[in-house]
Amino acid sequence: HRLPDLLPDLLRAEAEHTTVEEIVAADLKNTPLRRTLRAEEIASVALFLSSEDASAITGEEIIVSAGKR
């Protein structure tokens, strides 16, 4: 069985931020693409990893993060 990990980025809330907009704005400052991920982007990676086209990918971590590490 092939078991690659898909690691989508999560928002990291900081205590001094009180609204969702402030949390997103602070997170985007550290994101090279300067935008949030769309669910479709993560889903398309998951679909690819479950396809025969990805049959040679085994035990890898696939990071979907808009460039953030």
PDB file of N, CA and C in Angstrom:
ATOM      1  N   HIS A   1       0.833  -1.192   0.000  1.00  0.00           N
ATOM      2  CA  HIS A   1       0.000   0.000   0.000  1.00  0.00           C
ATOM      3  C   HIS A   1       0.873   1.248   0.000  1.00  0.00           C
ATOM      4  N   ARG A   2       0.465   2.215  -0.787  1.00  0.00           N
ATOM      5  CA  ARG A   2       1.150   3.501  -0.805  1.00  0.00           C
ATOM      6  C   ARG A   2       0.481   4.385   0.230  1.00  0.00           C
ATOM      7  N   LEU A   3       1.265   5.022   1.084  1.00  0.00           N
ATOM      8  CA  LEU A   3       0.688   5.866   2.128  1.00  0.00           C
ATOM      9  C   LEU A   3       1.372   7.229   2.198  1.00  0.00           C
ATOM     10  N   PRO A   4       1.261   8.047   1.160  1.00  0.00           N
ATOM     11  CA  PRO A   4       1.837   9.396   1.277  1.00  0.00           C
ATOM     12  C   PRO A   4       0.972  10.237   2.209  1.00  0.00           C
ATOM     13  N   ASP A   5       1.601  11.170   2.899  1.00  0.00           N
ATOM     14  CA  ASP A   5       0.882  12.089   3.779  1.00  0.00           C
ATOM     15  C   ASP A   5       0.607  13.378   3.036  1.00  0.00           C
ATOM     16  N   LEU A   6      -0.592  13.887   3.189  1.00  0.00           N
ATOM     17  CA  LEU A   6      -0.965  15.190   2.649  1.00  0.00           C
ATOM     18  C   LEU A   6      -1.066  16.139   3.826  1.00  0.00           C
ATOM     19  N   LEU A   7      -0.253  17.201   3.811  1.00  0.00           N
ATOM     20  CA  LEU A   7      -0.177  18.121   4.942  1.00  0.00           C
ATOM     21  C   LEU A   7      -0.644  19.515   4.544  1.00  0.00           C
ATOM     22  N   PRO A   8      -1.955  19.750   4.563  1.00  0.00           N
ATOM     23  CA  PRO A   8      -2.417  21.107   4.239  1.00  0.00           C
ATOM     24  C   PRO A   8      -2.068  22.069   5.362  1.00  0.00           C
ATOM     25  N   ASP A   9      -1.848  23.304   4.997  1.00  0.00           N
ATOM     26  CA  ASP A   9      -1.517  24.322   5.987  1.00  0.00           C
ATOM     27  C   ASP A   9      -2.751  24.668   6.815  1.00  0.00           C
ATOM     28  N   LEU A  10      -2.535  24.982   8.080  1.00  0.00           N
ATOM     29  CA  LEU A  10      -3.602  25.433   8.963  1.00  0.00           C
ATOM     30  C   LEU A  10      -3.296  26.841   9.418  1.00  0.00           C
ATOM     31  N   LEU A  11      -4.315  27.584   9.731  1.00  0.00           N
ATOM     32  CA  LEU A  11      -4.088  28.918  10.288  1.00  0.00           C
ATOM     33  C   LEU A  11      -3.561  28.788  11.703  1.00  0.00           C
ATOM     34  N   ARG A  12      -2.607  29.625  12.032  1.00  0.00           N
ATOM     35  CA  ARG A  12      -2.084  29.658  13.391  1.00  0.00           C
ATOM     36  C   ARG A  12      -2.577  30.940  14.041  1.00  0.00           C
ATOM     37  N   ALA A  13      -3.468  30.813  14.994  1.00  0.00           N
ATOM     38  CA  ALA A  13      -4.027  31.988  15.661  1.00  0.00           C
ATOM     39  C   ALA A  13      -3.045  32.516  16.698  1.00  0.00           C
ATOM     40  N   GLU A  14      -2.899  33.807  16.720  1.00  0.00           N
ATOM     41  CA  GLU A  14      -2.066  34.452  17.724  1.00  0.00           C
ATOM     42  C   GLU A  14      -2.989  35.142  18.714  1.00  0.00           C
ATOM     43  N   ALA A  15      -2.650  35.131  19.973  1.00  0.00           N
ATOM     44  CA  ALA A  15      -3.523  35.607  21.040  1.00  0.00           C
ATOM     45  C   ALA A  15      -3.971  37.059  20.862  1.00  0.00           C
ATOM     46  N   GLU A  16      -3.105  37.909  20.304  1.00  0.00           N
ATOM     47  CA  GLU A  16      -3.473  39.322  20.205  1.00  0.00           C
ATOM     48  C   GLU A  16      -4.467  39.626  19.090  1.00  0.00           C
ATOM     49  N   HIS A  17      -4.738  38.665  18.232  1.00  0.00           N
ATOM     50  CA  HIS A  17      -5.686  38.868  17.144  1.00  0.00           C
ATOM     51  C   HIS A  17      -7.068  38.432  17.602  1.00  0.00           C
ATOM     52  N   THR A  18      -8.067  39.237  17.294  1.00  0.00           N
ATOM     53  CA  THR A  18      -9.402  38.931  17.797  1.00  0.00           C
ATOM     54  C   THR A  18     -10.402  38.552  16.729  1.00  0.00           C
ATOM     55  N   THR A  19     -10.188  38.918  15.485  1.00  0.00           N
ATOM     56  CA  THR A  19     -11.141  38.574  14.440  1.00  0.00           C
ATOM     57  C   THR A  19     -10.498  37.629  13.427  1.00  0.00           C
ATOM     58  N   VAL A  20     -11.350  36.940  12.703  1.00  0.00           N
ATOM     59  CA  VAL A  20     -10.863  36.031  11.660  1.00  0.00           C
ATOM     60  C   VAL A  20     -10.052  36.801  10.636  1.00  0.00           C
ATOM     61  N   GLU A  21     -10.507  37.992  10.271  1.00  0.00           N
ATOM     62  CA  GLU A  21      -9.792  38.801   9.282  1.00  0.00           C
ATOM     63  C   GLU A  21      -8.377  39.148   9.765  1.00  0.00           C
ATOM     64  N   GLU A  22      -8.232  39.460  11.047  1.00  0.00           N
ATOM     65  CA  GLU A  22      -6.901  39.782  11.591  1.00  0.00           C
ATOM     66  C   GLU A  22      -6.001  38.549  11.610  1.00  0.00           C
ATOM     67  N   ILE A  23      -6.578  37.410  11.923  1.00  0.00           N
ATOM     68  CA  ILE A  23      -5.802  36.160  11.944  1.00  0.00           C
ATOM     69  C   ILE A  23      -5.310  35.838  10.538  1.00  0.00           C
ATOM     70  N   VAL A  24      -6.191  35.937   9.557  1.00  0.00           N
ATOM     71  CA  VAL A  24      -5.817  35.648   8.168  1.00  0.00           C
ATOM     72  C   VAL A  24      -4.770  36.645   7.687  1.00  0.00           C
ATOM     73  N   ALA A  25      -4.946  37.934   7.979  1.00  0.00           N
ATOM     74  CA  ALA A  25      -3.983  38.955   7.547  1.00  0.00           C
ATOM     75  C   ALA A  25      -2.606  38.683   8.132  1.00  0.00           C
ATOM     76  N   ALA A  26      -2.536  38.320   9.407  1.00  0.00           N
ATOM     77  CA  ALA A  26      -1.243  38.024  10.045  1.00  0.00           C
ATOM     78  C   ALA A  26      -0.614  36.782   9.423  1.00  0.00           C
ATOM     79  N   ASP A  27      -1.410  35.761   9.139  1.00  0.00           N
ATOM     80  CA  ASP A  27      -0.901  34.524   8.551  1.00  0.00           C
ATOM     81  C   ASP A  27      -0.384  34.757   7.130  1.00  0.00           C
ATOM     82  N   LEU A  28      -1.073  35.586   6.360  1.00  0.00           N
ATOM     83  CA  LEU A  28      -0.671  35.840   4.980  1.00  0.00           C
ATOM     84  C   LEU A  28       0.668  36.572   4.878  1.00  0.00           C
ATOM     85  N   LYS A  29       1.047  37.316   5.908  1.00  0.00           N
ATOM     86  CA  LYS A  29       2.346  38.003   5.900  1.00  0.00           C
ATOM     87  C   LYS A  29       3.498  37.005   5.812  1.00  0.00           C
ATOM     88  N   ASN A  30       3.277  35.779   6.284  1.00  0.00           N
ATOM     89  CA  ASN A  30       4.310  34.741   6.275  1.00  0.00           C
ATOM     90  C   ASN A  30       4.096  33.720   5.169  1.00  0.00           C
ATOM     91  N   THR A  31       3.219  34.020   4.229  1.00  0.00           N
ATOM     92  CA  THR A  31       2.903  33.096   3.146  1.00  0.00           C
ATOM     93  C   THR A  31       3.414  33.667   1.825  1.00  0.00           C
ATOM     94  N   PRO A  32       4.391  33.006   1.189  1.00  0.00           N
ATOM     95  CA  PRO A  32       4.967  33.534  -0.051  1.00  0.00           C
ATOM     96  C   PRO A  32       3.948  33.863  -1.139  1.00  0.00           C
ATOM     97  N   LEU A  33       2.887  33.082  -1.303  1.00  0.00           N
ATOM     98  CA  LEU A  33       1.901  33.367  -2.343  1.00  0.00           C
ATOM     99  C   LEU A  33       0.909  34.458  -1.924  1.00  0.00           C
ATOM    100  N   ARG A  34       0.969  34.868  -0.674  1.00  0.00           N
ATOM    101  CA  ARG A  34       0.126  35.953  -0.136  1.00  0.00           C
ATOM    102  C   ARG A  34      -1.371  35.712  -0.356  1.00  0.00           C
ATOM    103  N   ARG A  35      -1.789  34.447  -0.218  1.00  0.00           N
ATOM    104  CA  ARG A  35      -3.205  34.121  -0.313  1.00  0.00           C
ATOM    105  C   ARG A  35      -3.471  32.834   0.459  1.00  0.00           C
ATOM    106  N   THR A  36      -4.732  32.612   0.778  1.00  0.00           N
ATOM    107  CA  THR A  36      -5.105  31.381   1.459  1.00  0.00           C
ATOM    108  C   THR A  36      -5.321  30.279   0.429  1.00  0.00           C
ATOM    109  N   LEU A  37      -5.310  29.064   0.903  1.00  0.00           N
ATOM    110  CA  LEU A  37      -5.551  27.917   0.036  1.00  0.00           C
ATOM    111  C   LEU A  37      -7.043  27.735  -0.190  1.00  0.00           C
ATOM    112  N   ARG A  38      -7.381  27.221  -1.348  1.00  0.00           N
ATOM    113  CA  ARG A  38      -8.761  26.848  -1.629  1.00  0.00           C
ATOM    114  C   ARG A  38      -8.897  25.341  -1.390  1.00  0.00           C
ATOM    115  N   ALA A  39     -10.053  24.925  -0.917  1.00  0.00           N
ATOM    116  CA  ALA A  39     -10.291  23.501  -0.660  1.00  0.00           C
ATOM    117  C   ALA A  39     -10.023  22.672  -1.911  1.00  0.00           C
ATOM    118  N   GLU A  40     -10.332  23.231  -3.077  1.00  0.00           N
ATOM    119  CA  GLU A  40     -10.134  22.509  -4.339  1.00  0.00           C
ATOM    120  C   GLU A  40      -8.659  22.213  -4.591  1.00  0.00           C
ATOM    121  N   GLU A  41      -7.776  23.091  -4.122  1.00  0.00           N
ATOM    122  CA  GLU A  41      -6.338  22.860  -4.324  1.00  0.00           C
ATOM    123  C   GLU A  41      -5.867  21.656  -3.515  1.00  0.00           C
ATOM    124  N   ILE A  42      -6.345  21.545  -2.294  1.00  0.00           N
ATOM    125  CA  ILE A  42      -5.971  20.408  -1.456  1.00  0.00           C
ATOM    126  C   ILE A  42      -6.616  19.131  -2.006  1.00  0.00           C
ATOM    127  N   ALA A  43      -7.882  19.244  -2.417  1.00  0.00           N
ATOM    128  CA  ALA A  43      -8.584  18.083  -2.964  1.00  0.00           C
ATOM    129  C   ALA A  43      -7.914  17.566  -4.228  1.00  0.00           C
ATOM    130  N   SER A  44      -7.426  18.461  -5.084  1.00  0.00           N
ATOM    131  CA  SER A  44      -6.794  18.003  -6.324  1.00  0.00           C
ATOM    132  C   SER A  44      -5.483  17.268  -6.035  1.00  0.00           C
ATOM    133  N   VAL A  45      -4.765  17.684  -5.019  1.00  0.00           N
ATOM    134  CA  VAL A  45      -3.543  16.956  -4.631  1.00  0.00           C
ATOM    135  C   VAL A  45      -3.913  15.586  -4.075  1.00  0.00           C
ATOM    136  N   ALA A  46      -4.934  15.536  -3.229  1.00  0.00           N
ATOM    137  CA  ALA A  46      -5.387  14.259  -2.669  1.00  0.00           C
ATOM    138  C   ALA A  46      -5.844  13.317  -3.786  1.00  0.00           C
ATOM    139  N   LEU A  47      -6.559  13.851  -4.760  1.00  0.00           N
ATOM    140  CA  LEU A  47      -7.014  13.043  -5.892  1.00  0.00           C
ATOM    141  C   LEU A  47      -5.828  12.495  -6.680  1.00  0.00           C
ATOM    142  N   PHE A  48      -4.850  13.361  -6.931  1.00  0.00           N
ATOM    143  CA  PHE A  48      -3.656  12.913  -7.649  1.00  0.00           C
ATOM    144  C   PHE A  48      -2.952  11.800  -6.874  1.00  0.00           C
ATOM    145  N   LEU A  49      -2.782  11.991  -5.555  1.00  0.00           N
ATOM    146  CA  LEU A  49      -2.070  10.991  -4.749  1.00  0.00           C
ATOM    147  C   LEU A  49      -2.796   9.653  -4.711  1.00  0.00           C
ATOM    148  N   SER A  50      -4.107   9.661  -4.893  1.00  0.00           N
ATOM    149  CA  SER A  50      -4.861   8.408  -4.884  1.00  0.00           C
ATOM    150  C   SER A  50      -4.972   7.791  -6.278  1.00  0.00           C
ATOM    151  N   SER A  51      -4.417   8.467  -7.273  1.00  0.00           N
ATOM    152  CA  SER A  51      -4.515   7.970  -8.648  1.00  0.00           C
ATOM    153  C   SER A  51      -3.336   7.076  -9.008  1.00  0.00           C
ATOM    154  N   GLU A  52      -3.498   6.373 -10.099  1.00  0.00           N
ATOM    155  CA  GLU A  52      -2.420   5.522 -10.626  1.00  0.00           C
ATOM    156  C   GLU A  52      -1.221   6.370 -11.059  1.00  0.00           C
ATOM    157  N   ASP A  53      -1.440   7.631 -11.444  1.00  0.00           N
ATOM    158  CA  ASP A  53      -0.343   8.511 -11.850  1.00  0.00           C
ATOM    159  C   ASP A  53       0.659   8.734 -10.718  1.00  0.00           C
ATOM    160  N   ALA A  54       0.230   8.532  -9.491  1.00  0.00           N
ATOM    161  CA  ALA A  54       1.117   8.737  -8.331  1.00  0.00           C
ATOM    162  C   ALA A  54       1.604   7.413  -7.764  1.00  0.00           C
ATOM    163  N   SER A  55       1.533   6.358  -8.546  1.00  0.00           N
ATOM    164  CA  SER A  55       1.872   5.023  -8.033  1.00  0.00           C
ATOM    165  C   SER A  55       3.324   4.890  -7.569  1.00  0.00           C
ATOM    166  N   ALA A  56       4.210   5.747  -8.040  1.00  0.00           N
ATOM    167  CA  ALA A  56       5.615   5.676  -7.628  1.00  0.00           C
ATOM    168  C   ALA A  56       5.896   6.514  -6.372  1.00  0.00           C
ATOM    169  N   ILE A  57       4.903   7.229  -5.877  1.00  0.00           N
ATOM    170  CA  ILE A  57       5.074   8.050  -4.679  1.00  0.00           C
ATOM    171  C   ILE A  57       4.668   7.215  -3.471  1.00  0.00           C
ATOM    172  N   THR A  58       5.624   6.932  -2.607  1.00  0.00           N
ATOM    173  CA  THR A  58       5.337   6.118  -1.425  1.00  0.00           C
ATOM    174  C   THR A  58       5.954   6.750  -0.192  1.00  0.00           C
ATOM    175  N   GLY A  59       5.187   6.825   0.876  1.00  0.00           N
ATOM    176  CA  GLY A  59       5.701   7.281   2.162  1.00  0.00           C
ATOM    177  C   GLY A  59       6.217   8.707   2.189  1.00  0.00           C
ATOM    178  N   GLU A  60       5.764   9.555   1.310  1.00  0.00           N
ATOM    179  CA  GLU A  60       6.232  10.941   1.249  1.00  0.00           C
ATOM    180  C   GLU A  60       5.263  11.870   1.970  1.00  0.00           C
ATOM    181  N   GLU A  61       5.755  13.010   2.382  1.00  0.00           N
ATOM    182  CA  GLU A  61       4.919  14.067   2.918  1.00  0.00           C
ATOM    183  C   GLU A  61       4.748  15.127   1.841  1.00  0.00           C
ATOM    184  N   ILE A  62       3.523  15.386   1.461  1.00  0.00           N
ATOM    185  CA  ILE A  62       3.214  16.377   0.437  1.00  0.00           C
ATOM    186  C   ILE A  62       2.653  17.596   1.168  1.00  0.00           C
ATOM    187  N   ILE A  63       3.378  18.683   1.139  1.00  0.00           N
ATOM    188  CA  ILE A  63       2.977  19.886   1.868  1.00  0.00           C
ATOM    189  C   ILE A  63       2.255  20.820   0.909  1.00  0.00           C
ATOM    190  N   VAL A  64       1.016  21.154   1.252  1.00  0.00           N
ATOM    191  CA  VAL A  64       0.215  22.082   0.472  1.00  0.00           C
ATOM    192  C   VAL A  64       0.044  23.320   1.367  1.00  0.00           C
ATOM    193  N   SER A  65       0.855  24.351   1.115  1.00  0.00           N
ATOM    194  CA  SER A  65       0.914  25.457   2.081  1.00  0.00           C
ATOM    195  C   SER A  65       1.039  26.832   1.462  1.00  0.00           C
ATOM    196  N   ALA A  66       0.846  26.965   0.171  1.00  0.00           N
ATOM    197  CA  ALA A  66       1.028  28.248  -0.519  1.00  0.00           C
ATOM    198  C   ALA A  66       2.449  28.792  -0.331  1.00  0.00           C
ATOM    199  N   GLY A  67       3.392  27.882  -0.123  1.00  0.00           N
ATOM    200  CA  GLY A  67       4.795  28.265  -0.010  1.00  0.00           C
ATOM    201  C   GLY A  67       5.302  28.463   1.397  1.00  0.00           C
ATOM    202  N   LYS A  68       4.430  28.376   2.383  1.00  0.00           N
ATOM    203  CA  LYS A  68       4.850  28.593   3.778  1.00  0.00           C
ATOM    204  C   LYS A  68       5.468  27.330   4.332  1.00  0.00           C
ATOM    205  N   ARG A  69       6.491  27.475   5.106  1.00  0.00           N
ATOM    206  CA  ARG A  69       7.157  26.324   5.747  1.00  0.00           C
ATOM    207  C   ARG A  69       6.966  26.348   7.221  1.00  0.00           C
TER     208      ARG A  69
END
